[in-house]
Amino acid sequence: MERYRLIEQLGVGGMSVVWRAHDEVLGRPVAVKQLAAAADPRSHRRIQAEARAAARLSHPHIAAVFDFGHTAGGAPFVVMELVEGESLEERMIRSGGPLQVTEALRIAAQLGSALAAVHARGLVHHDVKPANVMLTTDGAKLVDFGISAIAGDDTDQLLGTPAYLAPERIRGIPPSAATDVYALGVVLYRMLAGALPWPGTTTEELLHAHRKLAPAPLPAPVSAALPEGVADALRRCLAKAPGNRPSAADLATVFTTLPATRRIAVRPGSAARLLHDITLGGSVKRRGTVAAAAVLVLGLGAAGAAAQDRDPVAAWTPASTPASTPAGPQTVTDPTSPPTGPATHAVSAPAADPAGGAAAGGPGGGPGGPGGPKDGKGKGKSKKSGG
C-alpha cells in the first residue's frame, strides 16, 4: 500500500473504511477502500475476483476501479476513482421537493445505461440509491459497488438499503439484474414525487411496504407533465415480481427516446413525505466530495433470475386523496404456501433514528453508500463511498 498515501477518512462502515488518498506513482487523487481482513481465504479470492470484474467496467456513468491489493496486515483494499460533485441525495434535499421532470428522466436514463453495462458483465450493483449517484459536470455517475454481487455467487447476508430493497431480497431470493431495476424505480419515483412510494420511517415498515403495498400515485402535476410511457415504465420497475420488470437497457432506451416534456413547477414541500434512507449500519463524513467506491461485489445471485414474489399487494393512498380510497396502508395475510427459492432471511434491525440515522446492527451493515451513509443526514460533511 506504499504507493497510496492516505489523506483523510471519507467513510466508515461495518465492513470497510474509505480514504481520500494520493497515488504517488501516477500523481492523482484516488479513493482507497480498505476492507476488514477476512479469515476465510475464499473471501479474499472472491473479493479479488469481484475487483477484477468491476475493473473491466468502462462507462461514462460508472466510477472506475483502478487497483487491488492487500495491506501488510492482510486486509484487502481496492483503489477507485474519486468523484467530485454533489450526490443525488444531497441534490434532492437541497431542492426541498421533486426535481424537474426533464432532469429526473435524464438522470434515470444515465443510470439505466450504467446498470445495463453492469448487468452485461454479470454483475449486480445491489445498492442503487440517491446517495450512490454523483452528479458531475458530465452527468450522473453510479458509484460504490461496495456490496454488489457477482452473478452466481451466493451468501447468507441480506444487504442493501431498506428504502430501496427489492421484495424478493426480503424473502431471501438471490439478487438479479431485476433487483437493481427495482431500486432504480424507487429512485426515479422519489426524484419525481419528492418522496418514497410508500409510507414508513423504520426498517420494518419499509420492508413491509416493499412486500405488501402498491406505490402511491404520483402527484397530479407531475403525472400531467410526464411523457407517454414513463408512468408505465415506472410501474413496471416497481413490480413485486422480478420477472415483470423491464431490463435496465430497455429503460435507458425508453428514457432517452422520450418526446420533450413540459416544464412544470412543483412547489417545494408539496410532496411532504420526503423520507430519508435508512441504512443498515455505518456512518459517513460529508464534505461535498464523494469518493466513488465502485467495486467489491458481495455475491448474491444470478443476473436475470426472475423468481416470483407471490405476496398479494395492497394499495395505499396519501391522506390528501379522495375519501373513496383508504387513507392508509392495508395489510394482508401472508399466503400459507412457502415462497420459491431459498428460505427467507430474517431481518433484525432496531427502529431507525427519527432523524434518518442508520439502523445499527442490521444484517450486512456497512457498505451502503459511504460506509453506511445516512443519505443526506450526514453531519455536515459529505462523503460517500463506503462499505
CSV table of C-alpha atoms in Angstrom, one decimal:
chain,number,residue,atom,x,y,z
A,1,MET,CA,0.0,0.0,0.0
A,2,GLU,CA,3.1,2.2,-0.1
A,3,ARG,CA,2.0,3.6,-3.5
A,4,TYR,CA,-1.1,5.2,-2.0
A,5,ARG,CA,-0.7,8.0,0.6
A,6,LEU,CA,-3.9,8.1,2.8
A,7,ILE,CA,-5.0,11.7,3.4
A,8,GLU,CA,-8.4,11.7,5.1
A,9,GLN,CA,-11.1,9.3,6.0
A,10,LEU,CA,-14.2,9.6,3.9
A,11,GLY,CA,-16.5,6.9,5.2
A,12,VAL,CA,-16.7,4.1,7.7
A,13,GLY,CA,-18.8,1.1,7.6
A,14,GLY,CA,-19.1,-2.3,9.3
A,15,MET,CA,-17.0,-3.9,6.6
A,16,SER,CA,-14.7,-1.2,5.3
A,17,VAL,CA,-13.1,2.2,5.6
A,18,VAL,CA,-12.8,4.5,2.7
A,19,TRP,CA,-10.0,7.1,2.4
A,20,ARG,CA,-9.2,10.0,0.2
A,21,ALA,CA,-5.7,9.1,-1.0
A,22,HIS,CA,-3.0,10.2,-3.4
A,23,ASP,CA,-1.4,7.8,-6.0
A,24,GLU,CA,2.3,8.5,-5.6
A,25,VAL,CA,3.2,6.8,-8.8
A,26,LEU,CA,0.7,8.4,-11.2
A,27,GLY,CA,0.2,11.6,-9.2
A,28,ARG,CA,-3.6,11.6,-9.0
A,29,PRO,CA,-6.2,11.7,-6.3
A,30,VAL,CA,-8.0,8.4,-5.6
A,31,ALA,CA,-10.3,6.7,-3.2
A,32,VAL,CA,-8.9,3.7,-1.3
A,33,LYS,CA,-11.4,1.3,0.2
A,34,GLN,CA,-9.9,-1.0,2.8
A,35,LEU,CA,-11.9,-4.0,3.9
A,36,ALA,CA,-11.6,-5.9,7.1
A,37,ALA,CA,-9.2,-8.8,6.9
A,38,ALA,CA,-11.2,-11.8,6.1
A,39,ALA,CA,-10.3,-15.0,7.9
A,40,ASP,CA,-11.7,-17.2,5.1
A,41,PRO,CA,-9.2,-17.4,2.2
A,42,ARG,CA,-12.2,-17.9,-0.1
A,43,SER,CA,-13.4,-14.5,0.8
A,44,HIS,CA,-10.1,-13.0,-0.3
A,45,ARG,CA,-10.3,-14.8,-3.6
A,46,ARG,CA,-13.9,-13.7,-4.1
A,47,ILE,CA,-13.1,-10.1,-3.4
A,48,GLN,CA,-10.2,-10.1,-5.8
A,49,ALA,CA,-12.4,-11.7,-8.5
A,50,GLU,CA,-15.0,-9.0,-7.8
A,51,ALA,CA,-12.5,-6.2,-8.1
A,52,ARG,CA,-11.3,-7.6,-11.4
A,53,ALA,CA,-14.8,-7.9,-12.7
A,54,ALA,CA,-15.6,-4.3,-11.7
A,55,ALA,CA,-12.3,-3.0,-13.1
A,56,ARG,CA,-13.4,-4.2,-16.5
A,57,LEU,CA,-16.4,-1.8,-16.5
A,58,SER,CA,-15.7,1.2,-18.6
A,59,HIS,CA,-18.7,3.5,-18.9
A,60,PRO,CA,-19.1,7.3,-18.7
A,61,HIS,CA,-21.7,6.9,-15.9
A,62,ILE,CA,-19.8,4.4,-13.7
A,63,ALA,CA,-16.9,5.3,-11.4
A,64,ALA,CA,-13.8,3.4,-12.3
A,65,VAL,CA,-11.8,0.8,-10.3
A,66,PHE,CA,-8.0,1.2,-10.6
A,67,ASP,CA,-6.2,-1.3,-8.4
A,68,PHE,CA,-6.5,-4.1,-5.9
A,69,GLY,CA,-4.1,-5.4,-3.2
A,70,HIS,CA,-3.5,-6.3,0.4
A,71,THR,CA,-2.2,-4.3,3.3
A,72,ALA,CA,0.8,-5.6,5.4
A,73,GLY,CA,-1.8,-6.9,7.8
A,74,GLY,CA,-3.6,-8.9,5.1
A,75,ALA,CA,-6.6,-6.7,4.6
A,76,PRO,CA,-7.8,-6.4,1.0
A,77,PHE,CA,-8.1,-2.9,-0.4
A,78,VAL,CA,-9.4,-1.5,-3.7
A,79,VAL,CA,-8.4,1.7,-5.3
A,80,MET,CA,-11.2,3.6,-7.0
A,81,GLU,CA,-11.9,6.8,-8.9
A,82,LEU,CA,-12.5,9.8,-6.6
A,83,VAL,CA,-15.6,11.5,-8.0
A,84,GLU,CA,-16.0,15.2,-7.2
A,85,GLY,CA,-19.5,16.6,-7.1
A,86,GLU,CA,-22.9,16.5,-5.3
A,87,SER,CA,-24.8,13.3,-4.7
A,88,LEU,CA,-28.3,12.9,-5.9
A,89,GLU,CA,-29.4,12.6,-2.3
A,90,GLU,CA,-27.9,16.0,-1.5
A,91,ARG,CA,-29.4,17.5,-4.6
A,92,MET,CA,-32.9,16.4,-3.7
A,93,ILE,CA,-32.5,17.6,-0.1
A,94,ARG,CA,-31.3,20.9,-1.3
A,95,SER,CA,-34.2,21.2,-3.7
A,96,GLY,CA,-36.7,20.7,-0.9
A,97,GLY,CA,-39.0,18.7,-3.2
A,98,PRO,CA,-39.3,16.9,-6.5
A,99,LEU,CA,-36.8,17.5,-9.3
A,100,GLN,CA,-38.0,18.8,-12.7
A,101,VAL,CA,-39.3,16.0,-14.9
A,102,THR,CA,-36.6,16.6,-17.5
A,103,GLU,CA,-33.8,16.4,-15.0
A,104,ALA,CA,-35.2,13.3,-13.3
A,105,LEU,CA,-35.6,11.5,-16.6
A,106,ARG,CA,-32.1,12.5,-17.8
A,107,ILE,CA,-30.6,11.1,-14.6
A,108,ALA,CA,-32.7,7.9,-14.9
A,109,ALA,CA,-31.6,7.4,-18.5
A,110,GLN,CA,-27.9,7.7,-17.5
A,111,LEU,CA,-28.3,5.3,-14.6
A,112,GLY,CA,-30.2,2.8,-16.7
A,113,SER,CA,-27.3,2.9,-19.2
A,114,ALA,CA,-24.8,2.4,-16.4
A,115,LEU,CA,-26.7,-0.6,-15.0
A,116,ALA,CA,-27.1,-2.1,-18.4
A,117,ALA,CA,-23.3,-2.2,-18.6
A,118,VAL,CA,-23.1,-3.6,-15.1
A,119,HIS,CA,-25.6,-6.4,-15.9
A,120,ALA,CA,-23.9,-7.2,-19.2
A,121,ARG,CA,-20.8,-8.2,-17.2
A,122,GLY,CA,-22.8,-10.5,-15.0
A,123,LEU,CA,-22.7,-8.1,-12.0
A,124,VAL,CA,-25.4,-6.7,-9.8
A,125,HIS,CA,-24.8,-3.4,-8.1
A,126,HIS,CA,-27.2,-4.2,-5.3
A,127,ASP,CA,-27.3,-0.8,-3.6
A,128,VAL,CA,-28.7,1.7,-6.1
A,129,LYS,CA,-29.9,4.7,-4.2
A,130,PRO,CA,-29.5,8.5,-4.4
A,131,ALA,CA,-26.5,8.6,-2.1
A,132,ASN,CA,-24.7,6.3,-4.5
A,133,VAL,CA,-25.3,8.6,-7.5
A,134,MET,CA,-22.9,11.5,-8.1
A,135,LEU,CA,-24.0,14.5,-10.2
A,136,THR,CA,-21.0,15.9,-12.1
A,137,THR,CA,-20.5,18.3,-14.9
A,138,ASP,CA,-20.5,15.2,-17.2
A,139,GLY,CA,-23.8,13.8,-15.9
A,140,ALA,CA,-24.7,11.3,-13.3
A,141,LYS,CA,-22.2,8.7,-12.1
A,142,LEU,CA,-23.1,5.4,-10.3
A,143,VAL,CA,-20.6,4.8,-7.5
A,144,ASP,CA,-19.9,2.4,-4.7
A,145,PHE,CA,-20.0,-1.1,-5.8
A,146,GLY,CA,-19.1,-2.0,-2.3
A,147,ILE,CA,-21.8,-4.6,-1.7
A,148,SER,CA,-22.5,-5.6,-5.2
A,149,ALA,CA,-22.7,-9.1,-6.3
A,150,ILE,CA,-21.1,-11.3,-8.9
A,151,ALA,CA,-23.8,-13.3,-10.6
A,152,GLY,CA,-23.8,-16.9,-9.4
A,153,ASP,CA,-22.0,-16.1,-6.1
A,154,ASP,CA,-24.1,-16.7,-3.0
A,155,THR,CA,-24.2,-15.5,0.6
A,156,ASP,CA,-26.4,-15.7,3.6
A,157,GLN,CA,-26.3,-11.9,4.1
A,158,LEU,CA,-29.2,-9.6,3.3
A,159,LEU,CA,-27.5,-6.4,2.1
A,160,GLY,CA,-28.8,-3.1,0.8
A,161,THR,CA,-30.6,0.0,2.0
A,162,PRO,CA,-34.2,-0.8,3.2
A,163,ALA,CA,-35.8,2.1,1.3
A,164,TYR,CA,-34.6,0.7,-2.0
A,165,LEU,CA,-34.6,-3.1,-1.3
A,166,ALA,CA,-36.5,-5.3,-3.8
A,167,PRO,CA,-39.2,-7.5,-2.3
A,168,GLU,CA,-37.5,-10.8,-3.4
A,169,ARG,CA,-34.4,-9.9,-1.4
A,170,ILE,CA,-36.5,-9.7,1.7
A,171,ARG,CA,-37.8,-13.2,1.0
A,172,GLY,CA,-34.2,-14.5,0.7
A,173,ILE,CA,-34.2,-14.9,-3.1
A,174,PRO,CA,-30.7,-14.1,-4.6
A,175,PRO,CA,-30.4,-10.8,-6.3
A,176,SER,CA,-30.5,-10.3,-10.1
A,177,ALA,CA,-30.5,-7.5,-12.6
A,178,ALA,CA,-34.1,-7.0,-11.7
A,179,THR,CA,-33.1,-6.2,-8.2
A,180,ASP,CA,-31.2,-3.1,-9.4
A,181,VAL,CA,-34.1,-2.1,-11.7
A,182,TYR,CA,-36.5,-2.1,-8.8
A,183,ALA,CA,-34.2,0.2,-6.9
A,184,LEU,CA,-33.8,2.5,-9.9
A,185,GLY,CA,-37.6,2.7,-10.0
A,186,VAL,CA,-37.7,3.8,-6.4
A,187,VAL,CA,-35.0,6.4,-7.1
A,188,LEU,CA,-37.0,7.7,-10.1
A,189,TYR,CA,-40.2,7.8,-8.2
A,190,ARG,CA,-38.5,9.8,-5.4
A,191,MET,CA,-37.0,12.2,-8.0
A,192,LEU,CA,-40.4,12.8,-9.5
A,193,ALA,CA,-42.5,12.9,-6.3
A,194,GLY,CA,-40.0,14.2,-3.7
A,195,ALA,CA,-41.0,11.2,-1.6
A,196,LEU,CA,-40.8,7.4,-1.4
A,197,PRO,CA,-43.6,5.5,-3.0
A,198,TRP,CA,-44.8,4.2,0.4
A,199,PRO,CA,-45.2,5.4,4.0
A,200,GLY,CA,-42.8,4.2,6.6
A,201,THR,CA,-39.9,5.5,8.7
A,202,THR,CA,-38.5,2.3,10.3
A,203,THR,CA,-36.8,-0.6,8.7
A,204,GLU,CA,-39.7,-2.9,9.5
A,205,GLU,CA,-42.2,-0.5,8.0
A,206,LEU,CA,-40.3,-0.1,4.8
A,207,LEU,CA,-39.7,-3.9,4.3
A,208,HIS,CA,-43.4,-4.4,4.8
A,209,ALA,CA,-44.2,-1.8,2.2
A,210,HIS,CA,-41.9,-3.4,-0.4
A,211,ARG,CA,-43.7,-6.7,0.0
A,212,LYS,CA,-47.3,-5.7,0.6
A,213,LEU,CA,-48.1,-2.1,-0.6
A,214,ALA,CA,-48.6,-0.8,-4.1
A,215,PRO,CA,-46.9,2.5,-4.8
A,216,ALA,CA,-48.9,5.7,-4.2
A,217,PRO,CA,-49.9,7.6,-7.4
A,218,LEU,CA,-47.6,10.3,-8.4
A,219,PRO,CA,-48.7,13.9,-7.6
A,220,ALA,CA,-51.2,15.1,-10.3
A,221,PRO,CA,-49.0,17.9,-11.6
A,222,VAL,CA,-46.1,15.5,-12.1
A,223,SER,CA,-48.2,12.9,-13.9
A,224,ALA,CA,-49.6,15.6,-16.2
A,225,ALA,CA,-46.0,16.5,-17.2
A,226,LEU,CA,-44.8,13.0,-17.9
A,227,PRO,CA,-44.2,11.9,-21.5
A,228,GLU,CA,-46.2,9.0,-22.6
A,229,GLY,CA,-44.8,5.7,-21.5
A,230,VAL,CA,-42.9,7.0,-18.4
A,231,ALA,CA,-45.7,6.1,-15.9
A,232,ASP,CA,-46.0,2.6,-17.3
A,233,ALA,CA,-42.2,2.1,-17.2
A,234,LEU,CA,-42.1,3.3,-13.6
A,235,ARG,CA,-45.0,1.0,-12.7
A,236,ARG,CA,-43.1,-2.0,-14.2
A,237,CYS,CA,-39.9,-1.1,-12.4
A,238,LEU,CA,-41.8,-1.3,-9.1
A,239,ALA,CA,-43.5,-4.7,-9.9
A,240,LYS,CA,-43.3,-7.0,-6.9
A,241,ALA,CA,-42.3,-9.9,-9.2
A,242,PRO,CA,-38.8,-9.5,-10.6
A,243,GLY,CA,-39.9,-11.2,-13.9
A,244,ASN,CA,-42.3,-8.4,-14.6
A,245,ARG,CA,-39.7,-5.7,-14.5
A,246,PRO,CA,-38.0,-4.3,-17.7
A,247,SER,CA,-34.3,-4.6,-18.2
A,248,ALA,CA,-32.0,-1.6,-17.5
A,249,ALA,CA,-31.1,-1.4,-21.2
A,250,ASP,CA,-34.8,-1.1,-22.1
A,251,LEU,CA,-35.3,1.6,-19.5
A,252,ALA,CA,-32.3,3.6,-20.8
A,253,THR,CA,-33.7,3.3,-24.3
A,254,VAL,CA,-37.2,4.5,-23.2
A,255,PHE,CA,-35.9,7.4,-21.2
A,256,THR,CA,-33.5,8.6,-23.9
A,257,THR,CA,-36.1,8.5,-26.7
A,258,LEU,CA,-38.9,10.3,-25.0
A,259,PRO,CA,-40.5,13.4,-26.5
A,260,ALA,CA,-39.9,16.7,-24.9
A,261,THR,CA,-41.6,17.1,-21.5
A,262,ARG,CA,-43.4,20.2,-20.3
A,263,ARG,CA,-41.5,22.0,-17.7
A,264,ILE,CA,-43.7,22.4,-14.6
A,265,ALA,CA,-43.0,24.0,-11.2
A,266,VAL,CA,-43.9,21.8,-8.3
A,267,ARG,CA,-44.0,23.7,-5.0
A,268,PRO,CA,-41.1,22.6,-2.7
A,269,GLY,CA,-42.5,20.5,0.1
A,270,SER,CA,-45.8,19.7,-1.8
A,271,ALA,CA,-44.8,16.1,-1.6
A,272,ALA,CA,-44.4,16.2,2.1
A,273,ARG,CA,-43.3,12.6,2.6
A,274,LEU,CA,-39.6,13.2,2.0
A,275,LEU,CA,-38.3,10.1,3.7
A,276,HIS,CA,-34.6,9.8,4.1
A,277,ASP,CA,-32.9,6.4,3.5
A,278,ILE,CA,-32.5,4.1,6.4
A,279,THR,CA,-29.2,2.2,6.1
A,280,LEU,CA,-28.1,-0.9,7.8
A,281,GLY,CA,-25.2,0.3,9.9
A,282,GLY,CA,-22.2,2.5,9.4
A,283,SER,CA,-21.6,6.3,9.3
A,284,VAL,CA,-20.2,8.8,6.9
A,285,LYS,CA,-18.4,12.1,6.9
A,286,ARG,CA,-19.8,14.5,4.4
A,287,ARG,CA,-17.7,17.3,3.0
A,288,GLY,CA,-19.0,17.9,-0.5
A,289,THR,CA,-16.7,15.4,-2.3
A,290,VAL,CA,-17.8,11.8,-2.8
A,291,ALA,CA,-15.3,9.0,-3.1
A,292,ALA,CA,-16.6,6.7,-5.7
A,293,ALA,CA,-16.4,3.3,-4.2
A,294,ALA,CA,-17.0,1.4,-7.4
A,295,VAL,CA,-16.3,-2.2,-6.5
A,296,LEU,CA,-16.4,-5.2,-4.2
A,297,VAL,CA,-19.2,-7.4,-5.0
A,298,LEU,CA,-20.7,-9.5,-2.2
A,299,GLY,CA,-22.1,-12.1,-4.4
A,300,LEU,CA,-25.7,-12.9,-4.1
A,301,GLY,CA,-27.1,-14.3,-7.2
A,302,ALA,CA,-27.6,-15.0,-10.9
A,303,ALA,CA,-28.3,-12.0,-13.0
A,304,GLY,CA,-31.5,-12.4,-14.8
A,305,ALA,CA,-33.1,-14.6,-12.2
A,306,ALA,CA,-36.8,-14.0,-12.2
A,307,ALA,CA,-38.3,-15.6,-9.1
A,308,GLN,CA,-41.8,-14.5,-8.4
A,309,ASP,CA,-42.9,-12.9,-5.2
A,310,ARG,CA,-46.4,-14.2,-4.7
A,311,ASP,CA,-47.4,-11.9,-1.9
A,312,PRO,CA,-50.7,-10.1,-2.6
A,313,VAL,CA,-50.3,-6.4,-2.9
A,314,ALA,CA,-52.4,-3.9,-1.0
A,315,ALA,CA,-52.9,-0.3,-2.3
A,316,TRP,CA,-52.4,2.8,-0.1
A,317,THR,CA,-53.0,6.4,-0.8
A,318,PRO,CA,-51.9,9.6,0.9
A,319,ALA,CA,-54.3,11.3,3.2
A,320,SER,CA,-54.8,14.0,0.6
A,321,THR,CA,-56.5,11.6,-1.8
A,322,PRO,CA,-60.3,11.3,-2.1
A,323,ALA,CA,-62.0,9.7,0.8
A,324,SER,CA,-63.3,6.9,-1.5
A,325,THR,CA,-60.0,5.2,-1.2
A,326,PRO,CA,-58.4,4.1,2.1
A,327,ALA,CA,-56.1,6.8,3.6
A,328,GLY,CA,-53.5,4.3,5.0
A,329,PRO,CA,-51.8,1.1,4.1
A,330,GLN,CA,-53.9,-2.0,4.1
A,331,THR,CA,-52.1,-5.2,5.3
A,332,VAL,CA,-52.8,-8.6,4.0
A,333,THR,CA,-52.1,-12.0,5.5
A,334,ASP,CA,-49.1,-13.9,4.1
A,335,PRO,CA,-50.0,-16.8,1.8
A,336,THR,CA,-49.8,-20.2,3.5
A,337,SER,CA,-47.7,-21.7,0.8
A,338,PRO,CA,-43.9,-21.1,1.2
A,339,PRO,CA,-42.1,-18.9,-1.3
A,340,THR,CA,-40.0,-20.4,-4.0
A,341,GLY,CA,-36.2,-20.0,-3.7
A,342,PRO,CA,-34.1,-20.1,-0.6
A,343,ALA,CA,-35.6,-19.7,2.9
A,344,THR,CA,-36.4,-16.2,3.9
A,345,HIS,CA,-33.6,-14.4,5.8
A,346,ALA,CA,-34.7,-12.8,9.0
A,347,VAL,CA,-34.2,-9.1,9.2
A,348,SER,CA,-33.5,-7.9,12.7
A,349,ALA,CA,-32.8,-4.2,12.9
A,350,PRO,CA,-33.8,-1.7,15.6
A,351,ALA,CA,-36.1,1.1,14.7
A,352,ALA,CA,-34.4,3.9,12.8
A,353,ASP,CA,-33.4,7.2,14.3
A,354,PRO,CA,-36.3,9.6,13.6
A,355,ALA,CA,-33.7,12.0,12.1
A,356,GLY,CA,-32.8,9.4,9.5
A,357,GLY,CA,-30.0,7.7,11.2
A,358,ALA,CA,-28.8,4.2,10.5
A,359,ALA,CA,-30.5,1.1,11.9
A,360,ALA,CA,-27.4,-0.1,13.5
A,361,GLY,CA,-26.8,-3.8,13.8
A,362,GLY,CA,-28.8,-4.9,10.8
A,363,PRO,CA,-27.6,-7.6,8.5
A,364,GLY,CA,-24.9,-6.5,6.1
A,365,GLY,CA,-24.4,-3.1,7.8
A,366,GLY,CA,-21.7,-1.0,6.5
A,367,PRO,CA,-21.5,-0.7,2.8
A,368,GLY,CA,-24.5,1.2,1.6
A,369,GLY,CA,-23.0,4.3,0.2
A,370,PRO,CA,-20.4,6.0,2.2
A,371,GLY,CA,-19.9,3.2,4.6
A,372,GLY,CA,-23.5,3.0,5.5
A,373,PRO,CA,-24.3,6.7,4.9
A,374,LYS,CA,-27.4,8.4,6.2
A,375,ASP,CA,-28.3,9.5,2.8
A,376,GLY,CA,-28.5,13.2,3.3
A,377,LYS,CA,-28.4,13.2,7.0
A,378,GLY,CA,-24.7,13.3,7.4
A,379,LYS,CA,-23.2,15.6,10.0
A,380,GLY,CA,-22.2,18.5,7.8
A,381,LYS,CA,-19.5,16.5,5.9
A,382,SER,CA,-20.4,15.0,2.7
A,383,LYS,CA,-18.6,11.9,1.6
A,384,LYS,CA,-19.9,8.7,0.3
A,385,SER,CA,-18.3,5.6,-0.6
A,386,GLY,CA,-18.3,3.0,1.9
A,387,GLY,CA,-18.6,-0.4,2.9
